[in-house]
Amino acid sequence: MQTDNPTLTEKLASAIADGILDGSLTPGLRLDENSLARQYGVSRTPVREALRQLMRSGLIDMRPRKGAVVSKATPGQVESLFVAMAEMEATCARLAAMSMTPVERRRLQARHEAMTALAAAGDRAAYSDANVAFHSAIYAGAHNEPIAEYTLGLRRRVGPFRRAQFNVDGRLVLSNREHDTVVRAILSGDAAGAHAAMLHHVSLVEDAFETFAATSAA
Amino acid sequence: MQTDNPTLTEKLASAIADGILDGSLTPGLRLDENSLARQYGVSRTPVREALRQLMRSGLIDMRPRKGAVVSKATPGQVESLFVAMAEMEATCARLAAMSMTPVERRRLQARHEAMTALAAAGDRAAYSDANVAFHSAIYAGAHNEPIAEYTLGLRRRVGPFRRAQFNVDGRLVLSNREHDTVVRAILSGDAAGAHAAMLHHVSLVEDAFETFAATSAA
DNA sequence: TCTGTCGAAATTGCATACAATTGCCCAAAA
DNA sequence: TTTTGGGCAATTGTATGCAATTTCGACAGA
C-alpha cells in the first residue's frame, strides 16, 4: 500500500509538529488518538508512537491515563526556554570559536557580510531567512552533534512564542552589529568573547519578547 | 494482571535502560522486540514504545526496518558526548551562580564540606555517590528545566563510557579541590568563574577516560 | 571454489481487537 | 437547589494478527 520509506510514525510526528509550530494546533488543545487516526486515515498505533516522540521533544504533554495535550507553557516555562536557548546559542558560539575550520570561518564571514548588505537595504524577509541560516551555521560550526541537535530542537520549541523581532525599524541594523561582534570573536578564536557576545545578542532577542529582563550578572 | 500505575512502557524503558547502563546489554547488541517481549512477559506493543523512548534519549539506535541496537558510539561520538557534557555542566554552574537561592547555596556548601570529609577519609564509594548528588544539586540550582533535564540525560548517556574515575589514589582529593573552586564561584555569584571552573573540572574527568585531551582555551 | 540469484524464514511496521480506568452525566436525596 | 453516588461512555493501555521487507542460506552456474 505505502511505497514510502519514511515510516508513517515519522511522517505523522512531522505533520503534528508542523501543526503545532504553525499555530493551527493551539496550546492546550487535546490530541486524542482516535481523532488523529481518523484524520490522517491511519490506525492508532503509529499515532501513539508519533505522540510519544513529540512528548520527548517537549511539544506535547502526556499523562499516563489522561491523554496528550499540546504543551501550554506557563510564562515561567517560556522564560526558561528563552534562557536555555540563549545559553545553548552561546555555547555553540564558544565551541565554534574553538573548532571551526578555516573554510567554515570564511563562509561565516561571507554570510555575515551578505547580511550586512541586507540590513542596509532594509530587506527584512531576506534578512530573517539569512539569520536562521547564520545561526544554524554556528551550531554546525560547534562540531558537536549532541549540542547542535539540542540547540536546533530548542529553537523549534521557542518558535511558537517568538514575535517578529525585525519589525521594529533599526532592529535590523542593531542585530547585524551584534552579529559583527560575534563573528569577530569566532574568527579570532576568542571562545569566551564569542560566548559573551552571543549571549548578549540572543538575550536581546529575548527581551523583544517582553520577558522580565534581569539575569545579568558578573 | 497489572495493578501498577506506572505504565508498562515506562517500566520497560527503565529496565532496558538499566541493562544498558550497568553494562549487561553491551553496545552493538541487537534488541529484537519478540525476545524482549518474551523476556519480560508482555506483548510487543509496550516493548516497541519503550524502544522508541530509548531511541529518542540516545541510548539505542533504530533504523526503519532494521530493528534496534544498543548505541555503539565511535570514539569521535564519545568524545563529542564528553565535550557536550562538560559544556552543559559548565552552563549549569553558570546559571546556578546567578539563580541559586540562599538556601540552595547553603546546602551546596554543606554538601561540599561533607564531601571534603569523605575525601580526607578516602571513602571512595560514599564520595562517588555524594558526587552524583553534588552535580545534580547544581543542575537543579540552575533553575532551568530544559537545561537541567538535558544535562541529566547527557550524564546518563555518557555513563556507559565512563571508567571509574576515583580509583586512582589522590584523584579524590583533587576532585574535591576542584569542587571547592566551583563552589566558591557559585556562592559568590561569579557566573563566568563558575563556568570556567566547572569546565575545567569536568574536562579533567574526561581526560581520565583517556580522550585525546586538548580543547582548553582562554 | 567462488559468486550471484532466488527463496524462505524471521522481524518489523501497521491494523484491529480487547481490557481497564477515568471522567462525566444524570438521578436521587438532603 | 445542591451534593453525592452510581452507572455508562469514551479514551487510553495492552495484546494479537497480518502484511511487507529484509536478511540469511542454499543451490546453481561459471
PDB file of N, CA and C (backbone and C1' of nucleotides) in Angstrom, chain A residues 30-42 44 47, chain D residues 10-12:
ATOM      1  N   ARG A  30      -6.521  19.381  23.161  1.00  0.00           N
ATOM      2  CA  ARG A  30      -6.398  17.961  23.439  1.00  0.00           C
ATOM      3  C   ARG A  30      -6.187  17.190  22.136  1.00  0.00           C
ATOM      4  N   LEU A  31      -5.259  16.250  22.176  1.00  0.00           N
ATOM      5  CA  LEU A  31      -4.990  15.419  20.998  1.00  0.00           C
ATOM      6  C   LEU A  31      -5.413  13.993  21.315  1.00  0.00           C
ATOM      7  N   ASP A  32      -6.601  13.621  20.909  1.00  0.00           N
ATOM      8  CA  ASP A  32      -6.976  12.236  21.194  1.00  0.00           C
ATOM      9  C   ASP A  32      -6.628  11.352  20.007  1.00  0.00           C
ATOM     10  N   GLU A  33      -6.184  10.175  20.350  1.00  0.00           N
ATOM     11  CA  GLU A  33      -5.579   9.293  19.360  1.00  0.00           C
ATOM     12  C   GLU A  33      -6.564   8.903  18.266  1.00  0.00           C
ATOM     13  N   ASN A  34      -7.797   8.645  18.643  1.00  0.00           N
ATOM     14  CA  ASN A  34      -8.776   8.214  17.651  1.00  0.00           C
ATOM     15  C   ASN A  34      -9.017   9.286  16.594  1.00  0.00           C
ATOM     16  N   SER A  35      -9.204  10.500  17.040  1.00  0.00           N
ATOM     17  CA  SER A  35      -9.469  11.571  16.080  1.00  0.00           C
ATOM     18  C   SER A  35      -8.298  11.732  15.119  1.00  0.00           C
ATOM     19  N   LEU A  36      -7.107  11.753  15.676  1.00  0.00           N
ATOM     20  CA  LEU A  36      -5.929  11.906  14.825  1.00  0.00           C
ATOM     21  C   LEU A  36      -5.827  10.746  13.839  1.00  0.00           C
ATOM     22  N   ALA A  37      -6.090   9.558  14.326  1.00  0.00           N
ATOM     23  CA  ALA A  37      -6.011   8.387  13.452  1.00  0.00           C
ATOM     24  C   ALA A  37      -7.005   8.530  12.301  1.00  0.00           C
ATOM     25  N   ARG A  38      -8.239   8.902  12.627  1.00  0.00           N
ATOM     26  CA  ARG A  38      -9.233   9.084  11.566  1.00  0.00           C
ATOM     27  C   ARG A  38      -8.807  10.192  10.631  1.00  0.00           C
ATOM     28  N   GLN A  39      -8.359  11.300  11.226  1.00  0.00           N
ATOM     29  CA  GLN A  39      -7.997  12.475  10.437  1.00  0.00           C
ATOM     30  C   GLN A  39      -6.923  12.154   9.401  1.00  0.00           C
ATOM     31  N   TYR A  40      -5.962  11.325   9.793  1.00  0.00           N
ATOM     32  CA  TYR A  40      -4.882  11.026   8.868  1.00  0.00           C
ATOM     33  C   TYR A  40      -5.096   9.696   8.150  1.00  0.00           C
ATOM     34  N   GLY A  41      -6.207   9.058   8.457  1.00  0.00           N
ATOM     35  CA  GLY A  41      -6.505   7.822   7.753  1.00  0.00           C
ATOM     36  C   GLY A  41      -5.562   6.677   8.078  1.00  0.00           C
ATOM     37  N   VAL A  42      -5.112   6.620   9.315  1.00  0.00           N
ATOM     38  CA  VAL A  42      -4.250   5.509   9.731  1.00  0.00           C
ATOM     39  C   VAL A  42      -4.812   4.924  11.021  1.00  0.00           C
ATOM     40  N   ARG A  44      -4.421   3.644  15.141  1.00  0.00           N
ATOM     41  CA  ARG A  44      -3.949   4.342  16.332  1.00  0.00           C
ATOM     42  C   ARG A  44      -2.480   4.065  16.629  1.00  0.00           C
ATOM     43  N   VAL A  47      -0.052   6.594  15.396  1.00  0.00           N
ATOM     44  CA  VAL A  47      -0.364   7.851  16.074  1.00  0.00           C
ATOM     45  C   VAL A  47       0.224   7.854  17.475  1.00  0.00           C
TER      46      VAL A  47
ATOM     47  P    DA D  10     -19.601   7.675  23.662  1.00  0.00           P
ATOM     48  O5'  DA D  10     -18.196   8.420  23.780  1.00  0.00           O
ATOM     49  C5'  DA D  10     -17.983   9.303  24.889  1.00  0.00           C
ATOM     50  C4'  DA D  10     -16.524   9.259  25.326  1.00  0.00           C
ATOM     51  C3'  DA D  10     -15.531   8.953  24.202  1.00  0.00           C
ATOM     52  O3'  DA D  10     -14.408   9.788  24.344  1.00  0.00           O
ATOM     53  C1'  DA D  10     -15.178   7.471  25.963  1.00  0.00           C
ATOM     54  P    DT D  11     -13.423  10.064  23.102  1.00  0.00           P
ATOM     55  O5'  DT D  11     -11.998   9.804  23.764  1.00  0.00           O
ATOM     56  C5'  DT D  11     -11.788  10.135  25.141  1.00  0.00           C
ATOM     57  C4'  DT D  11     -10.654   9.310  25.692  1.00  0.00           C
ATOM     58  C3'  DT D  11      -9.591   8.915  24.661  1.00  0.00           C
ATOM     59  O3'  DT D  11      -8.300   9.107  25.192  1.00  0.00           O
ATOM     60  C1'  DT D  11     -10.325   7.013  25.803  1.00  0.00           C
ATOM     61  P    DT D  12      -7.025   9.117  24.247  1.00  0.00           P
ATOM     62  O5'  DT D  12      -5.971   8.292  25.111  1.00  0.00           O
ATOM     63  C5'  DT D  12      -5.870   8.535  26.506  1.00  0.00           C
ATOM     64  C4'  DT D  12      -5.544   7.255  27.252  1.00  0.00           C
ATOM     65  C3'  DT D  12      -4.268   6.556  26.770  1.00  0.00           C
ATOM     66  O3'  DT D  12      -3.476   6.203  27.884  1.00  0.00           O
ATOM     67  C1'  DT D  12      -6.060   5.027  26.794  1.00  0.00           C
TER      68       DT D  12
END
